[in-house]
PDB file of C-alpha atoms in Angstrom:
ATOM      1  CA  UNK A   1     -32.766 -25.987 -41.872  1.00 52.00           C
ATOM      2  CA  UNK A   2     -30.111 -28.560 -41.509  1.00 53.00           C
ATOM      3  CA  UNK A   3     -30.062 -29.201 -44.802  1.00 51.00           C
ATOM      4  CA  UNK A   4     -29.364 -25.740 -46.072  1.00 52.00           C
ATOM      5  CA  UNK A   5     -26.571 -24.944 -43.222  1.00 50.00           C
ATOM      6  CA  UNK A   6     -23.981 -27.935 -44.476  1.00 45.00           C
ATOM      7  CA  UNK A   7     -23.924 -26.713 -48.066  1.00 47.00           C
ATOM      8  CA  UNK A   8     -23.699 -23.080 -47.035  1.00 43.00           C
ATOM      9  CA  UNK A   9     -20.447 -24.495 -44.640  1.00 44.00           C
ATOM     10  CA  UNK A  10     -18.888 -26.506 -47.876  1.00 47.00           C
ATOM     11  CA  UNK A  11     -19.493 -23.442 -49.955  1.00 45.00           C
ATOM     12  CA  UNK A  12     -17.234 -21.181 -47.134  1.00 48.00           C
ATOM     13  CA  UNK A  13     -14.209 -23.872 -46.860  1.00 48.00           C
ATOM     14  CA  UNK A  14     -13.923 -24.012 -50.439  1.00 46.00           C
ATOM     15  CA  UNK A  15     -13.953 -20.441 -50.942  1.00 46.00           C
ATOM     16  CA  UNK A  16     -11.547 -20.257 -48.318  1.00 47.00           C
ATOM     17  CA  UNK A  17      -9.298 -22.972 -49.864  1.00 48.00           C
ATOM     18  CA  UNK A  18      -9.150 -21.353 -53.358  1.00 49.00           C
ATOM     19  CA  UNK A  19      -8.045 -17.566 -51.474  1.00 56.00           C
ATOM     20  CA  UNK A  20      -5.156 -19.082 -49.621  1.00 88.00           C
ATOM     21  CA  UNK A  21      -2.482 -19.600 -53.075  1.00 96.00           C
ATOM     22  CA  UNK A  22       0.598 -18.286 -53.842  1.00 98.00           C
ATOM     23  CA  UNK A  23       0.667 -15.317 -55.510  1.00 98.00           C
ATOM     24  CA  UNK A  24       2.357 -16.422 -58.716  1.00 98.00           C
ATOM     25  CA  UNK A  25       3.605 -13.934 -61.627  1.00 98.00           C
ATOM     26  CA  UNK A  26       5.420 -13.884 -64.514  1.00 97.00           C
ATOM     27  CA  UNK A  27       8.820 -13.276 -64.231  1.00 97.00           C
ATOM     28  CA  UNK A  28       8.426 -10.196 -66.160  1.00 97.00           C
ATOM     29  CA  UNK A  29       6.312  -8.720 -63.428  1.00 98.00           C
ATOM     30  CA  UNK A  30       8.592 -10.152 -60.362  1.00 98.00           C
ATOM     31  CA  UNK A  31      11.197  -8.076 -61.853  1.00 97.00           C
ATOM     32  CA  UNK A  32       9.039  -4.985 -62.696  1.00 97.00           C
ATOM     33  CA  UNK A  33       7.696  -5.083 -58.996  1.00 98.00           C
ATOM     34  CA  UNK A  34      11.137  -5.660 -57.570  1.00 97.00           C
ATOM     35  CA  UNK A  35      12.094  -2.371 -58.988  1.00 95.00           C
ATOM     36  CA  UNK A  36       9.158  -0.356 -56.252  1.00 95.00           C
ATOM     37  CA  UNK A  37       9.365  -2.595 -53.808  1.00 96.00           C
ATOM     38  CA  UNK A  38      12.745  -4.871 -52.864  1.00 95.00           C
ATOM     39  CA  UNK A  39      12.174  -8.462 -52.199  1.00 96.00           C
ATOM     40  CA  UNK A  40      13.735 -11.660 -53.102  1.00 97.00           C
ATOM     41  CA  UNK A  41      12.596 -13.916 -56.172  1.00 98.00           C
ATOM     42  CA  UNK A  42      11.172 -17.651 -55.909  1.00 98.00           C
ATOM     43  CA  UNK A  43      11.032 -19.467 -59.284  1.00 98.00           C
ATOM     44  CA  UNK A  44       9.399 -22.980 -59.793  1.00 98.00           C
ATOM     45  CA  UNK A  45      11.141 -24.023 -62.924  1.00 98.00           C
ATOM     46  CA  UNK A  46       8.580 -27.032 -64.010  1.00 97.00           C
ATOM     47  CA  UNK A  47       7.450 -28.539 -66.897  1.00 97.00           C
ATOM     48  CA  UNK A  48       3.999 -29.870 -68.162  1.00 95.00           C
ATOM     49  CA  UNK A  49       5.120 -33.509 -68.116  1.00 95.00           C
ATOM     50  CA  UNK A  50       7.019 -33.708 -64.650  1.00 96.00           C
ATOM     51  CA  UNK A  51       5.668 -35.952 -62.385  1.00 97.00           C
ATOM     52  CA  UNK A  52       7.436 -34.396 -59.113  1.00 97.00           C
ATOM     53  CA  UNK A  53       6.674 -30.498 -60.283  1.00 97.00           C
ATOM     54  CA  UNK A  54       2.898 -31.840 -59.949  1.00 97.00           C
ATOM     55  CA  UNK A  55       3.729 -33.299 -56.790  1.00 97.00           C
ATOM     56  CA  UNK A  56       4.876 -30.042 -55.276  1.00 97.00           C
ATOM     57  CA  UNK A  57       2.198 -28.192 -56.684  1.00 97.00           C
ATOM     58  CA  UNK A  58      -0.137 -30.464 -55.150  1.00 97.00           C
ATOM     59  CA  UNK A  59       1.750 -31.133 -51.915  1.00 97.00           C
ATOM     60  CA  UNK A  60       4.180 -28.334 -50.685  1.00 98.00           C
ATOM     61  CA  UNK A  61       2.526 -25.012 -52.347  1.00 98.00           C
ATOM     62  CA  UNK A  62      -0.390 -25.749 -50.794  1.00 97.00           C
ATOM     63  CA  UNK A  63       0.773 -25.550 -47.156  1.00 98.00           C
ATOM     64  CA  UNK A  64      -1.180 -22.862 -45.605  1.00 97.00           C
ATOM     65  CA  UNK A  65       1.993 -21.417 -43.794  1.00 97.00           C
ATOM     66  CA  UNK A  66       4.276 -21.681 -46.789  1.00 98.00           C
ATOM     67  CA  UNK A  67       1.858 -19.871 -48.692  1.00 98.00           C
ATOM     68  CA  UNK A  68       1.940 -16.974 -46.011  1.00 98.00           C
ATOM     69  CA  UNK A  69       5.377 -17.166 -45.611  1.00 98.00           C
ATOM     70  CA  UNK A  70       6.044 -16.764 -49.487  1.00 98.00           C
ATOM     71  CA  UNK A  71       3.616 -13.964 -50.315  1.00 98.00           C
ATOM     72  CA  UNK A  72       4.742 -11.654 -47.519  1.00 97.00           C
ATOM     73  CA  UNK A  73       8.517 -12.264 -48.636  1.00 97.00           C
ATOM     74  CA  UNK A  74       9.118 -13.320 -52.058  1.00 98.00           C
ATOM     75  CA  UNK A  75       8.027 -12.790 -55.022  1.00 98.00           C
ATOM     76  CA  UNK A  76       6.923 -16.051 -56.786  1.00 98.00           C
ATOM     77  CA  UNK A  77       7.153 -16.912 -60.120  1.00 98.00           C
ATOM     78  CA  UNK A  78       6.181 -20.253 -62.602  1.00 98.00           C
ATOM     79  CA  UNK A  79       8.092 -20.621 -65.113  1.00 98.00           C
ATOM     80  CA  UNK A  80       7.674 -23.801 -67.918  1.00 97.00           C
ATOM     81  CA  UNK A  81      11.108 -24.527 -68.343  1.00 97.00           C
ATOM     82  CA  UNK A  82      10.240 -25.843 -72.270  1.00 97.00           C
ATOM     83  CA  UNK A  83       7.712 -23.439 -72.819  1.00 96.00           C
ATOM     84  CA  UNK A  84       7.467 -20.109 -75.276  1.00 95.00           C
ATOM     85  CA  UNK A  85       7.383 -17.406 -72.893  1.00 95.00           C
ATOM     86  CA  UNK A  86       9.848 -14.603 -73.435  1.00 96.00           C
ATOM     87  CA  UNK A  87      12.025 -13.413 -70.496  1.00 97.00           C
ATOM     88  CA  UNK A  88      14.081 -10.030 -70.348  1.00 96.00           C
ATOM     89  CA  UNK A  89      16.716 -10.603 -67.727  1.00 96.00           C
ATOM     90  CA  UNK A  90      19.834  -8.209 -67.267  1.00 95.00           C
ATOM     91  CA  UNK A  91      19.133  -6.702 -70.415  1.00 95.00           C
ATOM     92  CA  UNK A  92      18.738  -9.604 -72.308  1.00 97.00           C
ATOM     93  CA  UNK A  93      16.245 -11.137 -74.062  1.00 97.00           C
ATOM     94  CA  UNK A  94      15.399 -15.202 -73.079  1.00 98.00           C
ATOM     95  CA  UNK A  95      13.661 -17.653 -75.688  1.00 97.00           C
ATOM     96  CA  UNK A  96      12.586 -20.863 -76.354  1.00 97.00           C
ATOM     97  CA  UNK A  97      13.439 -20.787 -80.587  1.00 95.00           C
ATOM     98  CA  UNK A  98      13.208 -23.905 -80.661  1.00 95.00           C
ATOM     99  CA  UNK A  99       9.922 -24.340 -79.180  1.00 95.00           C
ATOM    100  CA  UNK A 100       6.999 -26.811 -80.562  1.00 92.00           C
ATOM    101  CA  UNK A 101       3.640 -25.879 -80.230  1.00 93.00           C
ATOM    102  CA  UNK A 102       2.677 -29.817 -81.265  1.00 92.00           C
ATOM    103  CA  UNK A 103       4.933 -30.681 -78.185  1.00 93.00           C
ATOM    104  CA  UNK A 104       3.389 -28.402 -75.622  1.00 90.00           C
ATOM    105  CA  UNK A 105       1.691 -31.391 -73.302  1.00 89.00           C
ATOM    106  CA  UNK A 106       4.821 -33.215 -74.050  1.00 92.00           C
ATOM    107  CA  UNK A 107       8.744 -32.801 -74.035  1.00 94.00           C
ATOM    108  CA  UNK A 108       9.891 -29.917 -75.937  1.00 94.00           C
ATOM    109  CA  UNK A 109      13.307 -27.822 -76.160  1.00 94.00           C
ATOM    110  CA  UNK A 110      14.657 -25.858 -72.933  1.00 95.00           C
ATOM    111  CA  UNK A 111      13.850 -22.660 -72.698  1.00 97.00           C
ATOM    112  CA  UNK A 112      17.400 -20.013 -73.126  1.00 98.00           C
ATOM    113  CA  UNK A 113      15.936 -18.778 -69.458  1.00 98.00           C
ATOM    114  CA  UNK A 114      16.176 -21.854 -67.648  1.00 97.00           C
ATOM    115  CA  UNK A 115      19.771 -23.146 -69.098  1.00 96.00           C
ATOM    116  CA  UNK A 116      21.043 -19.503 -68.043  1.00 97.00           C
ATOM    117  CA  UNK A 117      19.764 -19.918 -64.480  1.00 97.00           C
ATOM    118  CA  UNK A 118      21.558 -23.418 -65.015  1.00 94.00           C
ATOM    119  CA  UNK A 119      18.375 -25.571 -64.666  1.00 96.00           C
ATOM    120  CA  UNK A 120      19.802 -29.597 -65.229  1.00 93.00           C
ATOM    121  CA  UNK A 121      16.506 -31.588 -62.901  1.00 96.00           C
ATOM    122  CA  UNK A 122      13.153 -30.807 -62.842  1.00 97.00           C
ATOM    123  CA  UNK A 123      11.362 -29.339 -60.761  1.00 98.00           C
ATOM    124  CA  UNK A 124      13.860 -26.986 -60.044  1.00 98.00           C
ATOM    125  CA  UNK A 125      13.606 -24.071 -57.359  1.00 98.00           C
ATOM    126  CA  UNK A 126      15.526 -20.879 -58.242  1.00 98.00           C
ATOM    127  CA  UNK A 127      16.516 -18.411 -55.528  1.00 98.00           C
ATOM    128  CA  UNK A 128      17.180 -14.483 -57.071  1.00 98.00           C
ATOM    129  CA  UNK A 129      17.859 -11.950 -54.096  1.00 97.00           C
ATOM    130  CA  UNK A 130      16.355  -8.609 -54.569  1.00 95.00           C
ATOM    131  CA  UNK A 131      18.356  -7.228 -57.289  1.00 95.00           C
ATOM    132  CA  UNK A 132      17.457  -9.862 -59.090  1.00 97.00           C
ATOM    133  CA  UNK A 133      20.889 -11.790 -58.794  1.00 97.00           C
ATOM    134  CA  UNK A 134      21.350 -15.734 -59.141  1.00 97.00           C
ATOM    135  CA  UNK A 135      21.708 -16.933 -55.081  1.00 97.00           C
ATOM    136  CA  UNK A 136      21.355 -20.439 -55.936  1.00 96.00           C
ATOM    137  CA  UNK A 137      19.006 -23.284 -57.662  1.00 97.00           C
ATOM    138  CA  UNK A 138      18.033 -26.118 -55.530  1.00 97.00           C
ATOM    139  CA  UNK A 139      16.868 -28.840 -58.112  1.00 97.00           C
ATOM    140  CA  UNK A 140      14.055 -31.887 -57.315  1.00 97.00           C
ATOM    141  CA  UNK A 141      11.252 -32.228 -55.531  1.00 98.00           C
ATOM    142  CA  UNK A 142      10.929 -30.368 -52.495  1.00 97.00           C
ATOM    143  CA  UNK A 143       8.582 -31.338 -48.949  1.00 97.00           C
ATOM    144  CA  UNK A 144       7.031 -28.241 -47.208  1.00 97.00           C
ATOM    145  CA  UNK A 145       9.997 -29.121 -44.375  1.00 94.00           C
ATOM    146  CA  UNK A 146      13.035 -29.126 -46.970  1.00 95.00           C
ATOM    147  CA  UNK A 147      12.271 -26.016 -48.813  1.00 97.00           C
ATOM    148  CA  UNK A 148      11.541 -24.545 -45.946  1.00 97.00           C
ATOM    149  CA  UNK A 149      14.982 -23.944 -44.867  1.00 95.00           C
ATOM    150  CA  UNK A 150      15.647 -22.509 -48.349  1.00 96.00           C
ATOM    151  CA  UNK A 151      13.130 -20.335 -47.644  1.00 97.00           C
ATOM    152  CA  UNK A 152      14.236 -19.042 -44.639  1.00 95.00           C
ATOM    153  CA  UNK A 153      17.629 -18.990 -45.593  1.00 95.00           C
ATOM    154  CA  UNK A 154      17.530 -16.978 -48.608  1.00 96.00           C
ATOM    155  CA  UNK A 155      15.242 -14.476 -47.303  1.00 93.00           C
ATOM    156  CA  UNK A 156      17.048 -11.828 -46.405  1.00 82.00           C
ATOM    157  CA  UNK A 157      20.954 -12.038 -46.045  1.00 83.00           C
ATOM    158  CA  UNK A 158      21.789 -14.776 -44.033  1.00 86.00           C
ATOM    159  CA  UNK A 159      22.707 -17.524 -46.423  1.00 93.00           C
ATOM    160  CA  UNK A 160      26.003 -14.728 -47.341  1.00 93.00           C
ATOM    161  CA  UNK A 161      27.616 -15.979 -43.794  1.00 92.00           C
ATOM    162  CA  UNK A 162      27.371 -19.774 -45.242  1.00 93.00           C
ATOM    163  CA  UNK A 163      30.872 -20.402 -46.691  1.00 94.00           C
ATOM    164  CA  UNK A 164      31.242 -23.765 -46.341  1.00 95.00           C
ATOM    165  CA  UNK A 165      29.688 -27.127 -46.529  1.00 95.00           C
ATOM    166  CA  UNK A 166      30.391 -27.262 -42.606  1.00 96.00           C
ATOM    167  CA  UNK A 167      28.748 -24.010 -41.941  1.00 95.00           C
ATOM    168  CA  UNK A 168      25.266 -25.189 -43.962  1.00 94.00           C
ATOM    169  CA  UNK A 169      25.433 -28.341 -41.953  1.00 95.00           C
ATOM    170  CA  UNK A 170      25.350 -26.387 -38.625  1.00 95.00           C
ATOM    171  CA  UNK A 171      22.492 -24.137 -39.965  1.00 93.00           C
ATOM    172  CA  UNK A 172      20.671 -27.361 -41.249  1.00 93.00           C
ATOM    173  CA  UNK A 173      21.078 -29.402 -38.010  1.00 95.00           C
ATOM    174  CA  UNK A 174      19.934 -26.337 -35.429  1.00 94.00           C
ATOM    175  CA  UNK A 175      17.084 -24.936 -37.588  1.00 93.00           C
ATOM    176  CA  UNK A 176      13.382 -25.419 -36.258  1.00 93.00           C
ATOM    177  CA  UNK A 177      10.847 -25.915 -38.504  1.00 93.00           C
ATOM    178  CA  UNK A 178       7.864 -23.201 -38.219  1.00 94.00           C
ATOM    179  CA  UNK A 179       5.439 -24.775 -41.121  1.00 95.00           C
ATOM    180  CA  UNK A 180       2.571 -27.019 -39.794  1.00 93.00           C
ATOM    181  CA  UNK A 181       1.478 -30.020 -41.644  1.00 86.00           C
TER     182      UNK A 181
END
């Protein structure tokens, strides 16, 4: 009987491990959704060879309480900043003309999306509030405590009483991390 209960328990954690993700769509579909039902925009601009977008896959997005946290209030979207996809923002259409499919493990052009959003660094976090305008990009590789306070900044309308560099730096130095490691 032992025998059978331990596999049984490793079958349960790992079934519980794979249901607790971000919900990530395309941006497409963040938009579409947006339209029903308001809520800010999260956008990991990657790419397939960055060493620090794997990183925060692997290390921040799979923080139990970030993952909460961004499901109920964001909608969260991947987005290969050299790949093909095709992006209609503000009436326009986004694409990648000079992509490679021979490059796609590899470097390849910048996507028209990701240059618009003014992507320079990647991995690259983009912030859209919920009609779908540009709050801000925070670029590198961000720990479950940094982004964080982006996160709970940008939520809903507090980062608009930020004006200065002084005013973020009171906000940085009195906010409380909720996240556990």
């Amino acid at each position: 009987m032992k025998f059978y209960i331990l596999p049984v328990l490793i079958l349960f954690s790992s079934l519980n491990l794979v249901s607790q993700s971000i919900n990530w769509v395309t941006m497409d579909k963040a938009l579409e959704l947006q339209k029903n039902t308001p809520k800010n925009i999260m956008i990991d601009i990657y790419t397939t060879w960055c060493g620090p977008c794997k990183m925060l896959d692997k290390n921040t997005f799979t923080n139990k309480d970030l993952i909460t946290f961004v499901n109920a209030n964001y909608y969260a979207v991947k987005f290969n900043a050299e790949g093909n996809e095709s992006v209609n923002y503000k009436n326009r259409l986004f694409e990648n003309p000079n992509y490679d499919p021979a490059k796609a493990k590899r470097r390849n052009s910048a996507h028209q999306f990701s240059q618009y959003l003014g992507v320079r660094a990647y991995p690259t976090i983009v912030f859209l509030d919920n009609n779908a305008e540009l709050i801000a990009p925070i670029p590198g590789y961000q720990t479950v405590q940094k982004i964080e306070i982006y996160l709970q900044l940008f939520k809903d309308q507090t980062y608009k009483d930020i004006n200065s560099q002084e005013a973020f730096n009171t906000y940085y130095k009195s906010f409380k991390p909720t996240f556990t490691l």
